[in-house]
Structure formats: structure tokens, C-alpha cells
Coordinates of C-alpha atoms and ligand atoms in Angstrom, one line a residue:
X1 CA -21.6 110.8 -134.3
X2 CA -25.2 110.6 -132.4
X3 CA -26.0 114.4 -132.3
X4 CA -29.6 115.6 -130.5
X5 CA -30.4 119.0 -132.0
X6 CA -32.9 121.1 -129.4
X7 CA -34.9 124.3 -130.0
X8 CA -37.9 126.2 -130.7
X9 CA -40.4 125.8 -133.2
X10 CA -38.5 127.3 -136.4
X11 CA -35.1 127.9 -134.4
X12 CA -33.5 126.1 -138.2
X13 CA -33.2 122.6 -136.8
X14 CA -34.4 120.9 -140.1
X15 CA -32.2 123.7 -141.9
X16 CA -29.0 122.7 -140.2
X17 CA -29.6 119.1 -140.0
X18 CA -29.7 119.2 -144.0
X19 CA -26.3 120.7 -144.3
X20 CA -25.1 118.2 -141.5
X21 CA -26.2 115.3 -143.1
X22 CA -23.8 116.6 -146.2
X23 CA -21.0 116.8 -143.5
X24 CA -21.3 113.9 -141.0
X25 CA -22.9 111.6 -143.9
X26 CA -25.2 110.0 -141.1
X27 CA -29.0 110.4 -141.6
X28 CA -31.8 113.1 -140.3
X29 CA -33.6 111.7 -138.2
X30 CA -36.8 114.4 -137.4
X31 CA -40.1 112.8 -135.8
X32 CA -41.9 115.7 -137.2
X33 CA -41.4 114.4 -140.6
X34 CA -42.0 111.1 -139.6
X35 CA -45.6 111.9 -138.2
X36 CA -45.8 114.1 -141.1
X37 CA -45.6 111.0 -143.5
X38 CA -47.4 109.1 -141.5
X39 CA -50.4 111.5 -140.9
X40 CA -50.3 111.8 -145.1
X41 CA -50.7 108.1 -145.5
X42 CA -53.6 107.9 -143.1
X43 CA -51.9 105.4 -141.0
X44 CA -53.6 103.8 -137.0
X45 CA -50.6 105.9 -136.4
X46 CA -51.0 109.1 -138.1
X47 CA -54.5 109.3 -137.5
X48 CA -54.0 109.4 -133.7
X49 CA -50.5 111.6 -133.5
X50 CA -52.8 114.5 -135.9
X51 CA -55.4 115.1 -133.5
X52 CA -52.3 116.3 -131.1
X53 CA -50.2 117.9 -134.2
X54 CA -53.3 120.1 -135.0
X55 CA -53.6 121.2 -131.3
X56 CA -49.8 122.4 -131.1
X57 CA -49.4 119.9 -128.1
X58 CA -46.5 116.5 -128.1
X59 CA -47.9 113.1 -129.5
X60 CA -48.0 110.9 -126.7
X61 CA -44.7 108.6 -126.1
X62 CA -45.9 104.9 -126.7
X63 CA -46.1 106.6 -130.7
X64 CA -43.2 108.5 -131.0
X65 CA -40.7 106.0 -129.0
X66 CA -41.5 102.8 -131.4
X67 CA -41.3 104.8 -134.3
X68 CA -37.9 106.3 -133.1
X69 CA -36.6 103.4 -131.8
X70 CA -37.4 101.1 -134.9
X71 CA -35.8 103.7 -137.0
X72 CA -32.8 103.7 -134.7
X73 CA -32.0 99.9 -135.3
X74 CA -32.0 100.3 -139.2
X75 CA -28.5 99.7 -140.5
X76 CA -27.9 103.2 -141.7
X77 CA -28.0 104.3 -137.7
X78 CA -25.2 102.4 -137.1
X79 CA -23.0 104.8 -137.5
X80 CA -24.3 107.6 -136.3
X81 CA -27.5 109.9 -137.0
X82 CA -28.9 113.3 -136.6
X83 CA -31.9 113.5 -133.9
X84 CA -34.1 116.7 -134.9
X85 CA -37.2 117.0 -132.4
X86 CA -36.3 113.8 -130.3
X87 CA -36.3 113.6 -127.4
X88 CA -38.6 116.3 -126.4
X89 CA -39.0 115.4 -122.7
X90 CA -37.0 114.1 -119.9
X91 CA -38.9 110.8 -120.5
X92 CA -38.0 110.8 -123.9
X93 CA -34.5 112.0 -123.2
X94 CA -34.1 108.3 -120.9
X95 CA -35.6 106.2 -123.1
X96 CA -33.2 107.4 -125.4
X97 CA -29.9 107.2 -123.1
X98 CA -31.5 103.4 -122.5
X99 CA -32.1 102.5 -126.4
X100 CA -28.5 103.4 -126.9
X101 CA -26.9 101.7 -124.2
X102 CA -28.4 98.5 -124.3
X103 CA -26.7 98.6 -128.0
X104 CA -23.4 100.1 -126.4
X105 CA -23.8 103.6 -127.8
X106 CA -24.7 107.0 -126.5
X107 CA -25.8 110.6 -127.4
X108 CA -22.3 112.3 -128.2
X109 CA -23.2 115.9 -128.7
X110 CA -26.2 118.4 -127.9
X111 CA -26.9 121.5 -130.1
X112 CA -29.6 123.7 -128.9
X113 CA -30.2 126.1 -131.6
X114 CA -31.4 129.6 -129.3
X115 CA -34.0 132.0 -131.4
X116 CA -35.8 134.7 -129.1
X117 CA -39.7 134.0 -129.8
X118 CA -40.4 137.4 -132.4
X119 CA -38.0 135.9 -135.0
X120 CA -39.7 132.1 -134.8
X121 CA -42.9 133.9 -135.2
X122 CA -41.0 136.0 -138.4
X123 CA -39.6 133.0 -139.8
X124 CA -43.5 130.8 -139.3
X125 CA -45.4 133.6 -140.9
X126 CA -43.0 133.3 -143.7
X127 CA -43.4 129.3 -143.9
X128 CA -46.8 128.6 -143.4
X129 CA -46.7 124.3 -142.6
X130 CA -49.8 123.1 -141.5
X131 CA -49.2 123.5 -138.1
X132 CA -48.0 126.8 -138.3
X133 CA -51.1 128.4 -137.6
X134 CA -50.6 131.5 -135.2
X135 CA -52.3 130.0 -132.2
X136 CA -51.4 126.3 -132.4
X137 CA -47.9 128.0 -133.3
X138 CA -47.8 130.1 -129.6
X139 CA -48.8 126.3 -128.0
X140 CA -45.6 124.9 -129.5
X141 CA -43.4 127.4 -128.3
X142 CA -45.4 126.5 -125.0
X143 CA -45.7 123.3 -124.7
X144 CA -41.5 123.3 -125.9
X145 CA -40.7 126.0 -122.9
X146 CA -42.7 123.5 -120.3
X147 CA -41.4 119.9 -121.6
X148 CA -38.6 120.5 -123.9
X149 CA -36.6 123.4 -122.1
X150 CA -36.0 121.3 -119.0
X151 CA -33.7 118.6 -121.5
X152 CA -30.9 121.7 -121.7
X153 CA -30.0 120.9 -117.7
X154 CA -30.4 117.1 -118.3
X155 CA -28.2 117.6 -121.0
X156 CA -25.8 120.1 -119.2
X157 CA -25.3 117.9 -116.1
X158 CA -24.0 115.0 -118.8
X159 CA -21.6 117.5 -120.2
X160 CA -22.7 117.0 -123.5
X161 CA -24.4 120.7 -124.1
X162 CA -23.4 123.1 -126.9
X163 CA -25.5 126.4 -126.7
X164 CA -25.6 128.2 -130.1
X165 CA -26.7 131.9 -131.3
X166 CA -29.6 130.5 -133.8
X167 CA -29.5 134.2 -135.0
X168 CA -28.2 135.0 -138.5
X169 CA -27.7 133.7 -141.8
X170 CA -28.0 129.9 -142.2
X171 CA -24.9 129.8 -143.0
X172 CA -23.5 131.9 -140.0
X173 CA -25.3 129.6 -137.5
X174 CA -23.6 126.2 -139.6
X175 CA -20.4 127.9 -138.9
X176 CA -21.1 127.7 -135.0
X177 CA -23.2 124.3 -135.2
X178 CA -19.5 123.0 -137.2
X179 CA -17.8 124.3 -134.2
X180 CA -19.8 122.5 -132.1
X181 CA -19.4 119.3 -134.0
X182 CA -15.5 119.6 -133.6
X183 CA -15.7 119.7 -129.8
X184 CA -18.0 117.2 -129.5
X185 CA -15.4 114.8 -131.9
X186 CA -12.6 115.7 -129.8
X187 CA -14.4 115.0 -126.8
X188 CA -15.5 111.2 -127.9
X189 CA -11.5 110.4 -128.6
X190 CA -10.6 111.5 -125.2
X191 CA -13.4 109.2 -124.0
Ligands
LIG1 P1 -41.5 119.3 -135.6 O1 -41.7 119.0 -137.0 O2 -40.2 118.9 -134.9 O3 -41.6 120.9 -135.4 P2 -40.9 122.0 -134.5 O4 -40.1 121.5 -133.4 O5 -42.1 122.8 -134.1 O6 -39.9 122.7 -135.3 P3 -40.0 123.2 -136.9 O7 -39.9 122.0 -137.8 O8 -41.2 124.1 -137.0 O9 -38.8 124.1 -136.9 P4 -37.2 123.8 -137.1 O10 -36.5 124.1 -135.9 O11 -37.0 122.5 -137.8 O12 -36.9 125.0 -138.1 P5 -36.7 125.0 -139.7 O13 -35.4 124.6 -140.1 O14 -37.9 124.3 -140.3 O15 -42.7 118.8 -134.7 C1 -44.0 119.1 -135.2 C2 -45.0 118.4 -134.2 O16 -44.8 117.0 -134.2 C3 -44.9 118.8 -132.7 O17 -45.6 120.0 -132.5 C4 -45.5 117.6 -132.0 O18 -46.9 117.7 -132.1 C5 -45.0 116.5 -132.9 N1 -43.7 115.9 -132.4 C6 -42.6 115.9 -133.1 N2 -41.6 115.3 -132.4 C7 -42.2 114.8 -131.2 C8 -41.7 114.2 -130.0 N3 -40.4 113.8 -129.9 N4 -42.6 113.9 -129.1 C9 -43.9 114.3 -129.2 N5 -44.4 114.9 -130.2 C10 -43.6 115.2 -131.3 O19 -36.8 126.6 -140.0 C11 -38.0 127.2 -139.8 C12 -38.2 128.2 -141.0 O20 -37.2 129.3 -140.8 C13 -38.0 127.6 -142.3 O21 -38.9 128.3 -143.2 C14 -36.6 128.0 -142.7 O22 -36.3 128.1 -144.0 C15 -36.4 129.3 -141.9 N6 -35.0 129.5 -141.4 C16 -34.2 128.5 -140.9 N7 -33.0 129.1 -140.5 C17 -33.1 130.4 -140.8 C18 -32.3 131.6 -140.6 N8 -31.1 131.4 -140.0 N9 -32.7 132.8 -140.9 C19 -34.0 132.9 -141.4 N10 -34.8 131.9 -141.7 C20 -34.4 130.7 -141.3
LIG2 MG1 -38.3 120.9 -138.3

């Protein structure tokens, strides 16, 4: 399974992709980490994608697609993986359907994770990541309403969309992303 989770800064996409990779047994991958650990070992890379980070704005694509798509290739992918924070824009969302089909696969499933803005502010002020300063915090949620929002039609018109309540427990919600998961498995055998 090739699953793209989508939502809001601190809708719980890293928290359900960690009980998911305990289900599906395919591995997370989440492009914020990976700038993360790139930005910590003060790579060409990292240097250049923190000066966005900090700012609350997207890394540019010629970054985030190599480092995506070289991570894609490695032999664990092949069976599936969990996309967390890729793709972010429509761009993004092509180059992916293109990466995948030139190696005969494709996206099978779409979870966007819904959280109305005062509880991803709750649930930042209660984190406090680098990035999750109040005001670079309100340029996420921004900058994922302008670029990242648009992805749920994209997504939609493909028939691969699964909208779920991101309110509740963390376990409540990986009830309704396992759900999710189901339909998405029976939809790939009738394929
Ligand atoms: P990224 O790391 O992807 O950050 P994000 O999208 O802003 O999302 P978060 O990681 O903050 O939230 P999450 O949805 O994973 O929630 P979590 O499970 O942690 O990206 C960071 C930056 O990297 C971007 O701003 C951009 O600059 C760059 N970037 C990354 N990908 C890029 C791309 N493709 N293109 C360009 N640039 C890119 O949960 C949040 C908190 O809430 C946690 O403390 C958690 O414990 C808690 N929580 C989770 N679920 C619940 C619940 N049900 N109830 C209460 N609390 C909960
Ligand atoms: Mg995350």
C-alpha cells in the first residue's frame, strides 16, 4: 500500500503514520523529518531548506523531490510506504503520480486528517518543535490552506480521497484512518 497522508500543521499525521507503520509494516516516509535530519547535520541541503523552515514557508521542489524520490527507490519502498507531508503541491502531487508510474505503481489511498485551526494551535503550544513558533506556526497553516488544500480535489477527481474527523483521541482517529485503509485495500483488488 502507497498511502499520502494530507493535513494541517499538527492535524496527527506523524502520530498516525507511527501506529500505521505497526499495521501495514511499510515505512514513514515524512520530508519534514528528513529536512529535519538534514538541517541537524549541516548539510548543502539543510542549510538552504532552514532558511524556508524558519520562515513557515515550503522548501523549494528541486530539494524536496530528489530527496523524495531517492528515498522512494530504496528497497524497503517496494512494497509500499507511508507519505507524511509529500506532496504538498499540485507540482509535487505529479511528480509523484510520474515517479510511480514510470516504476508501474501508483498512490493507492489518500487520508486527509481534518483539525479546525484552535486545536492545531492547542496541540503546537503544547509541543513546541522549532518551527512551532506562533507566527511561523499561522504561515504554515497559510501557506498549507494556499498550496496544500488544493491536492484534496486533485485527489478527489482520482477517486482516491478518504476525509477523516482528525478530532479525538489518537486512538479514535486510528480507528477511522483503519477504516480508511480497508477501502482503500478493497479498492486496489477490484483494480
Ligand atoms: P512537517 O514536519 O511535515 O510539518 P507539518 O506539516 O507542519 O506538520 P507537523 O509535523 O507539525 O504535524 P503532524 O500533522 O505531523 O502532527 P503530529 O502527529 O506531529 O513540515 C515542516 C516543514 O518542512 C514545512 O513547514 C516546510 O517548510 C518543510 N516541508 C516538509 N515537507 C515539504 C514538502 N513536501 N515541500 C516543501 N516543504 C516541505 O501531531 C502534532 C502534535 O499534536 C503532537 O504533539 C502530537 O502528540 C499531538 N497530537 C497528535 N494527535 C493528537 C490528538 N488526536 N489529540 C491531541 N493531540 C494530538
Ligand atoms: Mg509531522
Amino acid at each position: 500500500m502507497r498511502i499520502v497522508l494530507i493535513g494541517p500543521p499538527g492535524a496527527g499525521k506523524g502520530t498516525q503514520c507511527q501506529r500505521l507503520v505497526d499495521l501495514l509494516k511499510v515505512p514513514h516516509l515524512s520530508t519534514g523529518e528528513m529536512l529535519r535530519a538534514e538541517v541537524r547535520g549541516r548539510t548543502p541541503a539543510g542549510i538552504e531548506a532552514s532558511s524556508y523552515m524558519d520562515q513557515g514557508q515550503l522548501v523549494p521542489d528541486q530539494i524536496i523531490v530528489g530527496m523524495v524520490s531517492r528515498r522512494l527507490q530504496a528497497p524497503d519502498c517496494r512494497t509500499g510506504c507511508l507519505l507524511d507531508g509529500f506532496p504538498r503541491t499540485l507540482i509535487q502531487a505529479e511528480t509523484l503520480d510520474d515517479l510511480l508510474e514510470r516504476r508501474a505503481m501508483s498512490v493507492d489511498g489518500v487520508i486527509e486528517l481534518a483539525v479546525p485551526r484552535d486545536e492545531l494551535v492547542r496541540r503546537m503550544l503544547a509541543r513546541k518543535r522549532e518551527d512551532d513558533d506562533p507566527e511561523v506556526f499561522s504561515k504554515r497553516i497559510a501557506s498549507f490552506e494556499v498550496q496544500t488544500a488544493p491536492l484534496l480535489d486533485y485527489y478527489t477527481g482520482q477517486g482516491k480521497l478518504a476525509s477523516i474527523d482528525g478530532l479525538g483521541t489518537a486512538d479514535e482517529i486510528f480507528e477511522r484512518v483503519r477504516a480508511a485503509v480497508k477501502r482503500f485495500e478493497r479498492a486496489a483488488w477490484t483494480r
